[in-house]
């Protein structure tokens, strides 16, 4: 994942995120720097106290993502929310106002308002964070923790919520490429893949040791989801074992140069980029299919897949 990949994914994300979606996205970015940041929920008439994200003793975070940025409205929101935060007994040294300007830039009057507040409140560091500055935060984090950034930009919603059978069907098609599979019919009888016979030669298994905690969380969740969905599919897929063989072959190719985490990601990107441009659901489906083959030991030795 290059800086250009990160920038393109980030710009696409902020372009479509408004209101609460943007707020959640920003909180997750800040969580990479402040692991204990609290996501503040509004409470009746009290609202959120001018606080969307809170790091006790350090930071209050306020997000703003309107359809269009109006200088007068934005200035009023900055002033109102800062005063509310200051008068709500939050303990903080910094106050960040994060605005989704969609890389269009900020009106000078807005920046000047921040400057005035800093002069009037010298005990607090007040910052205006636009999308360009937010992107720079993500790029800086990627230098030391590429897995966190990868998860944020590619898998920002919980894998547990995935339930797109059509995407999963397509994922298998992507992997097998020229292998002919029987088309799927959602009305077919249930078939339990756990009863299928896979390669049981332990000597041919790949030993994989995933060490990164964030990657373990993602891959482990995909494994859990794979059992929930794949083992209860309503269809029989011809040549399903061929899927595992192709995954293994490509993973081994990358494993000669990269660690386990990076090899898995490159395997995913190989199927994404070399077959077609796919959406978020299809990308998650690829992870779930690949995780399934690793967990049943058709590819990996699952006793090594515990991060130890």
Coordinates of N, CA and C in Angstrom, one line a residue, residues 149-303:
X149 N -3.7 1.5 9.4 CA -4.2 2.3 8.3 C -4.9 1.5 7.2
X150 N -4.3 0.3 6.9 CA -5.0 -0.6 6.0 C -6.4 -1.0 6.4
X151 N -6.5 -1.4 7.7 CA -7.8 -1.7 8.3 C -8.8 -0.6 8.2
X152 N -8.3 0.6 8.5 CA -9.1 1.8 8.5 C -9.7 2.1 7.1
X153 N -8.9 2.1 6.1 CA -9.3 2.5 4.8 C -10.0 1.4 4.0
X154 N -9.7 0.2 4.3 CA -10.3 -0.9 3.5 C -11.4 -1.6 4.2
X155 N -11.3 -1.6 5.5 CA -12.3 -2.4 6.3 C -12.8 -1.6 7.4
X156 N -13.3 -0.4 7.1 CA -13.7 0.5 8.2 C -15.0 0.0 8.9
X157 N -15.8 -0.8 8.3 CA -17.0 -1.2 9.0 C -16.8 -2.7 9.4
X158 N -17.5 -3.1 10.5 CA -17.2 -4.4 11.1 C -17.4 -5.5 10.2
X159 N -16.5 -6.4 10.0 CA -16.6 -7.6 9.2 C -17.8 -8.5 9.7
X160 N -18.1 -8.4 11.0 CA -19.2 -9.2 11.6 C -20.5 -8.9 10.9
X161 N -20.7 -7.6 10.4 CA -21.9 -7.2 9.7 C -22.0 -7.7 8.3
X162 N -21.0 -8.3 7.8 CA -21.0 -8.8 6.4 C -22.0 -9.9 6.2
X163 N -22.8 -9.8 5.2 CA -23.8 -10.9 4.9 C -24.2 -10.8 3.4
X164 N -23.2 -10.5 2.6 CA -23.5 -10.3 1.1 C -23.1 -11.6 0.4
X165 N -24.1 -12.5 0.2 CA -23.8 -13.8 -0.5 C -23.3 -13.6 -1.9
X166 N -23.9 -12.6 -2.6 CA -23.6 -12.4 -4.0 C -22.1 -12.0 -4.1
X167 N -21.6 -11.1 -3.2 CA -20.2 -10.7 -3.2 C -19.3 -11.9 -3.0
X168 N -19.8 -12.8 -2.1 CA -19.0 -14.0 -1.8 C -18.9 -15.0 -3.0
X169 N -20.0 -15.1 -3.7 CA -20.0 -15.9 -4.9 C -19.0 -15.3 -5.9
X170 N -19.0 -14.0 -6.1 CA -18.1 -13.3 -7.0 C -16.6 -13.5 -6.6
X171 N -16.4 -13.5 -5.3 CA -15.0 -13.7 -4.7 C -14.4 -15.0 -5.2
X172 N -15.2 -16.0 -5.1 CA -14.8 -17.4 -5.6 C -14.5 -17.3 -7.1
X173 N -15.3 -16.7 -7.8 CA -15.1 -16.5 -9.3 C -13.8 -15.8 -9.6
X174 N -13.5 -14.7 -8.8 CA -12.3 -14.0 -9.0 C -11.1 -14.9 -8.8
X175 N -11.1 -15.7 -7.7 CA -10.0 -16.5 -7.4 C -9.7 -17.6 -8.4
X176 N -10.8 -18.3 -8.8 CA -10.5 -19.4 -9.7 C -10.3 -19.0 -11.1
X177 N -10.6 -17.7 -11.4 CA -10.4 -17.2 -12.7 C -11.0 -18.0 -13.9
X178 N -10.2 -18.8 -14.5 CA -10.7 -19.5 -15.7 C -11.3 -20.9 -15.4
X179 N -11.3 -21.2 -14.1 CA -11.9 -22.5 -13.7 C -13.5 -22.3 -13.8
X180 N -14.1 -23.3 -14.5 CA -15.5 -23.2 -14.6 C -16.2 -23.6 -13.4
X181 N -17.1 -22.8 -12.8 CA -17.9 -23.1 -11.7 C -19.3 -23.1 -12.1
X182 N -20.1 -24.0 -11.4 CA -21.5 -24.0 -11.6 C -22.1 -22.7 -11.1
X183 N -23.0 -22.1 -11.8 CA -23.6 -20.9 -11.3 C -24.4 -21.2 -10.1
X184 N -24.5 -20.1 -9.3 CA -25.2 -20.3 -8.0 C -26.7 -20.0 -8.1
X185 N -27.4 -20.7 -7.3 CA -28.9 -20.5 -7.2 C -29.2 -20.4 -5.7
X186 N -29.7 -19.3 -5.3 CA -30.0 -19.0 -3.9 C -31.1 -20.0 -3.4
X187 N -31.8 -20.7 -4.3 CA -32.9 -21.6 -3.8 C -32.4 -23.0 -3.7
X188 N -31.1 -23.3 -4.0 CA -30.6 -24.6 -3.9 C -30.6 -25.1 -2.4
X189 N -30.5 -26.4 -2.2 CA -30.5 -26.9 -0.9 C -29.2 -26.6 -0.1
X190 N -29.3 -26.6 1.2 CA -28.1 -26.3 2.0 C -27.0 -27.4 1.7
X191 N -25.8 -26.9 1.8 CA -24.6 -27.8 1.7 C -23.6 -27.4 2.7
X192 N -23.1 -28.3 3.5 CA -22.1 -28.0 4.5 C -20.7 -28.3 4.0
X193 N -19.9 -27.3 3.8 CA -18.6 -27.5 3.3 C -17.7 -28.2 4.2
X194 N -18.1 -28.2 5.5 CA -17.2 -28.9 6.5 C -17.2 -30.4 6.2
X195 N -18.1 -30.9 5.4 CA -18.2 -32.3 5.1 C -17.3 -32.7 3.9
X196 N -16.8 -31.6 3.2 CA -16.0 -31.8 2.0 C -14.6 -32.3 2.4
X197 N -14.0 -33.1 1.5 CA -12.6 -33.6 1.8 C -11.6 -32.6 1.2
X198 N -10.8 -32.0 2.0 CA -9.7 -31.2 1.6 C -8.4 -31.9 1.8
X199 N -7.4 -31.3 1.3 CA -6.0 -31.8 1.4 C -5.6 -32.0 2.8
X200 N -5.3 -33.2 3.2 CA -5.0 -33.4 4.6 C -3.5 -33.8 4.9
X201 N -2.7 -33.5 3.9 CA -1.3 -33.8 4.0 C -0.6 -32.7 4.8
X202 N -0.3 -32.9 6.1 CA 0.2 -31.9 7.0 C 1.5 -31.3 6.5
X203 N 2.3 -32.2 5.8 CA 3.6 -31.7 5.3 C 3.5 -30.6 4.3
X204 N 2.3 -30.5 3.6 CA 2.2 -29.5 2.6 C 1.6 -28.2 3.2
X205 N 1.3 -28.1 4.4 CA 0.7 -26.9 5.0 C 1.8 -25.8 5.1
X206 N 1.3 -24.6 5.0 CA 2.2 -23.4 5.2 C 2.1 -23.0 6.6
X207 N 3.3 -22.9 7.3 CA 3.3 -22.4 8.6 C 3.2 -20.8 8.6
X208 N 2.2 -20.3 9.2 CA 2.0 -18.9 9.2 C 1.9 -18.4 10.6
X209 N 2.6 -17.3 11.0 CA 2.6 -16.8 12.3 C 2.3 -15.3 12.3
X210 N 1.0 -15.0 12.5 CA 0.6 -13.6 12.5 C 0.9 -12.9 13.8
X211 N 1.7 -11.9 13.8 CA 2.1 -11.3 15.1 C 1.4 -9.9 15.4
X212 N 1.0 -9.2 14.3 CA 0.4 -7.9 14.5 C -1.0 -8.0 15.1
X213 N -1.2 -7.3 16.2 CA -2.5 -7.4 17.0 C -3.6 -6.9 16.1
X214 N -3.5 -5.8 15.4 CA -4.6 -5.3 14.5 C -4.9 -6.3 13.4
X215 N -3.8 -6.9 12.9 CA -4.1 -7.9 11.8 C -4.7 -9.1 12.3
X216 N -4.3 -9.6 13.5 CA -5.0 -10.7 14.1 C -6.5 -10.5 14.3
X217 N -6.8 -9.3 14.7 CA -8.2 -8.9 15.0 C -9.0 -9.0 13.6
X218 N -8.4 -8.5 12.6 CA -9.1 -8.5 11.3 C -9.2 -9.9 10.8
X219 N -8.1 -10.7 10.7 CA -8.1 -12.0 10.1 C -8.9 -13.0 11.0
X220 N -8.8 -12.8 12.3 CA -9.6 -13.7 13.2 C -11.1 -13.5 13.0
X221 N -11.5 -12.3 12.8 CA -12.9 -12.0 12.6 C -13.4 -12.6 11.3
X222 N -12.5 -12.5 10.3 CA -12.8 -13.1 9.0 C -13.0 -14.6 9.0
X223 N -12.1 -15.2 9.8 CA -12.2 -16.7 10.0 C -13.6 -17.0 10.7
X224 N -13.9 -16.3 11.7 CA -15.2 -16.5 12.4 C -16.4 -16.4 11.4
X225 N -16.3 -15.3 10.6 CA -17.4 -15.0 9.7 C -17.4 -16.1 8.6
X226 N -16.3 -16.6 8.2 CA -16.2 -17.6 7.1 C -17.0 -18.9 7.6
X227 N -16.8 -19.3 8.8 CA -17.6 -20.5 9.3 C -19.1 -20.2 9.3
X228 N -19.4 -19.0 9.7 CA -20.8 -18.6 9.8 C -21.5 -18.7 8.4
X229 N -20.8 -18.2 7.4 CA -21.4 -18.1 6.1 C -21.2 -19.3 5.2
X230 N -19.9 -19.6 5.0 CA -19.5 -20.7 4.0 C -20.1 -22.0 4.4
X231 N -20.0 -22.4 5.7 CA -20.4 -23.7 6.1 C -21.9 -23.9 6.0
X232 N -22.7 -22.8 5.7 CA -24.1 -22.9 5.6 C -24.6 -22.5 4.2
X233 N -23.7 -22.5 3.2 CA -24.1 -22.1 1.9 C -25.2 -22.9 1.3
X234 N -26.0 -22.2 0.5 CA -27.2 -22.9 -0.1 C -26.8 -23.5 -1.5
X235 N -25.5 -23.6 -1.8 CA -25.1 -24.0 -3.1 C -23.8 -24.9 -3.0
X236 N -23.7 -25.8 -4.0 CA -22.5 -26.6 -4.1 C -21.7 -26.0 -5.2
X237 N -20.4 -25.6 -4.9 CA -19.5 -25.0 -5.8 C -18.6 -26.1 -6.4
X238 N -18.7 -26.3 -7.7 CA -17.8 -27.2 -8.4 C -16.4 -26.7 -8.3
X239 N -15.4 -27.7 -8.1 CA -14.0 -27.3 -8.1 C -13.6 -26.4 -7.0
X240 N -14.3 -26.5 -5.8 CA -14.1 -25.6 -4.7 C -12.6 -25.7 -4.2
X241 N -12.1 -27.0 -4.3 CA -10.7 -27.2 -3.8 C -9.7 -26.4 -4.7
X242 N -10.1 -26.2 -5.9 CA -9.2 -25.5 -6.8 C -9.0 -24.0 -6.3
X243 N -10.0 -23.5 -5.6 CA -9.9 -22.2 -5.1 C -8.7 -22.1 -4.0
X244 N -8.7 -23.1 -3.1 CA -7.7 -23.2 -2.1 C -6.3 -23.4 -2.7
X245 N -6.2 -24.2 -3.8 CA -4.9 -24.4 -4.4 C -4.3 -23.1 -5.0
X246 N -5.2 -22.3 -5.6 CA -4.8 -21.1 -6.2 C -4.4 -20.0 -5.2
X247 N -5.1 -20.0 -4.1 CA -4.8 -19.1 -3.0 C -3.4 -19.4 -2.4
X248 N -3.2 -20.7 -2.2 CA -2.0 -21.2 -1.6 C -0.8 -20.8 -2.5
X249 N -1.0 -21.1 -3.8 CA 0.1 -20.8 -4.8 C 0.5 -19.3 -4.7
X250 N -0.5 -18.5 -4.7 CA -0.2 -17.0 -4.8 C 0.4 -16.6 -3.5
X251 N -0.1 -17.1 -2.3 CA 0.4 -16.7 -1.0 C 1.9 -17.1 -0.9
X252 N 2.2 -18.3 -1.4 CA 3.6 -18.8 -1.3 C 4.5 -17.9 -2.1
X253 N 4.0 -17.4 -3.2 CA 4.8 -16.6 -4.1 C 5.3 -15.3 -3.4
X254 N 4.3 -14.7 -2.7 CA 4.6 -13.5 -1.9 C 5.4 -13.8 -0.6
X255 N 5.1 -15.0 -0.1 CA 5.8 -15.3 1.2 C 7.3 -15.4 1.1
X256 N 7.8 -15.6 -0.1 CA 9.2 -15.7 -0.3 C 9.9 -14.4 0.0
X257 N 9.2 -13.3 -0.1 CA 9.8 -12.0 0.1 C 9.2 -11.2 1.3
X258 N 8.0 -11.5 1.7 CA 7.3 -10.7 2.8 C 6.9 -11.5 4.0
X259 N 6.6 -10.8 5.1 CA 6.1 -11.5 6.2 C 4.7 -12.0 6.0
X260 N 4.1 -12.7 7.0 CA 2.8 -13.3 6.8 C 1.7 -12.3 6.5
X261 N 1.7 -11.2 7.3 CA 0.6 -10.2 7.2 C 0.7 -9.6 5.8
X262 N 1.9 -9.2 5.4 CA 2.0 -8.5 4.1 C 1.7 -9.4 3.0
X263 N 2.1 -10.7 3.1 CA 1.8 -11.7 2.0 C 0.3 -11.9 1.9
X264 N -0.4 -11.9 3.0 CA -1.9 -12.1 2.9 C -2.5 -10.9 2.2
X265 N -2.0 -9.7 2.6 CA -2.6 -8.5 1.9 C -2.3 -8.4 0.4
X266 N -1.0 -8.8 0.1 CA -0.7 -8.8 -1.3 C -1.4 -9.9 -2.1
X267 N -1.8 -11.0 -1.5 CA -2.6 -12.0 -2.1 C -4.0 -11.4 -2.4
X268 N -4.5 -10.7 -1.4 CA -5.8 -10.1 -1.6 C -5.8 -9.1 -2.8
X269 N -4.8 -8.2 -2.7 CA -4.7 -7.1 -3.7 C -4.4 -7.7 -5.1
X270 N -3.7 -8.9 -5.2 CA -3.5 -9.5 -6.5 C -4.9 -9.9 -7.1
X271 N -5.7 -10.5 -6.3 CA -7.0 -11.0 -6.8 C -7.9 -9.8 -7.2
X272 N -7.8 -8.7 -6.4 CA -8.6 -7.5 -6.6 C -8.2 -6.8 -7.9
X273 N -6.9 -6.6 -8.0 CA -6.4 -5.8 -9.1 C -6.3 -6.5 -10.4
X274 N -6.1 -7.8 -10.4 CA -5.9 -8.6 -11.6 C -7.1 -9.2 -12.2
X275 N -8.2 -9.1 -11.5 CA -9.5 -9.7 -12.0 C -10.4 -8.5 -12.4
X276 N -10.6 -7.6 -11.5 CA -11.5 -6.5 -11.8 C -11.5 -5.5 -10.6
X277 N -11.9 -4.4 -10.8 CA -12.0 -3.4 -9.7 C -13.3 -3.8 -8.9
X278 N -13.1 -4.1 -7.7 CA -14.2 -4.5 -6.9 C -14.5 -3.6 -5.7
X279 N -15.7 -3.7 -5.2 CA -16.2 -2.8 -4.2 C -15.8 -3.3 -2.8
X280 N -16.2 -2.6 -1.7 CA -15.9 -3.0 -0.4 C -16.4 -4.4 0.0
X281 N -17.6 -4.7 -0.4 CA -18.2 -5.9 -0.1 C -17.4 -7.1 -0.7
X282 N -17.0 -6.9 -2.0 CA -16.3 -8.0 -2.6 C -14.9 -8.2 -2.0
X283 N -14.3 -7.1 -1.6 CA -13.0 -7.2 -1.0 C -13.1 -7.9 0.4
X284 N -14.1 -7.6 1.1 CA -14.3 -8.4 2.4 C -14.6 -9.8 2.1
X285 N -15.4 -10.1 1.0 CA -15.7 -11.5 0.7 C -14.4 -12.3 0.3
X286 N -13.5 -11.6 -0.3 CA -12.2 -12.3 -0.6 C -11.5 -12.6 0.6
X287 N -11.5 -11.7 1.6 CA -10.8 -12.0 2.9 C -11.5 -13.2 3.6
X288 N -12.8 -13.2 3.5 CA -13.5 -14.3 4.2 C -13.2 -15.7 3.5
X289 N -13.2 -15.7 2.2 CA -12.9 -17.0 1.5 C -11.5 -17.4 1.8
X290 N -10.6 -16.5 1.7 CA -9.2 -16.9 2.0 C -9.0 -17.3 3.5
X291 N -9.6 -16.6 4.4 CA -9.6 -17.0 5.8 C -10.1 -18.4 6.0
X292 N -11.1 -18.7 5.3 CA -11.7 -20.1 5.5 C -10.7 -21.2 5.1
X293 N -10.0 -21.0 4.0 CA -9.1 -22.0 3.6 C -7.9 -22.1 4.5
X294 N -7.5 -21.0 5.1 CA -6.4 -21.0 6.1 C -6.8 -21.8 7.3
X295 N -8.0 -21.5 7.8 CA -8.5 -22.1 9.1 C -8.7 -23.5 9.0
X296 N -9.2 -24.0 7.9 CA -9.4 -25.5 7.8 C -8.1 -26.2 7.5
X297 N -7.0 -25.5 7.5 CA -5.7 -26.1 7.2 C -5.5 -26.6 5.8
X298 N -6.3 -26.1 4.9 CA -6.0 -26.4 3.5 C -4.7 -25.6 3.0
X299 N -4.5 -24.5 3.7 CA -3.3 -23.7 3.4 C -2.4 -23.6 4.5
X300 N -2.9 -23.1 5.6 CA -2.0 -22.8 6.8 C -2.1 -23.8 7.9
X301 N -1.1 -23.9 8.7 CA -1.2 -24.7 10.0 C -1.8 -23.8 11.0
X302 N -3.1 -24.1 11.4 CA -3.8 -23.1 12.2 C -3.2 -23.0 13.6
X303 N -2.4 -24.0 14.0 CA -1.8 -24.0 15.3 C -0.7 -22.9 15.4

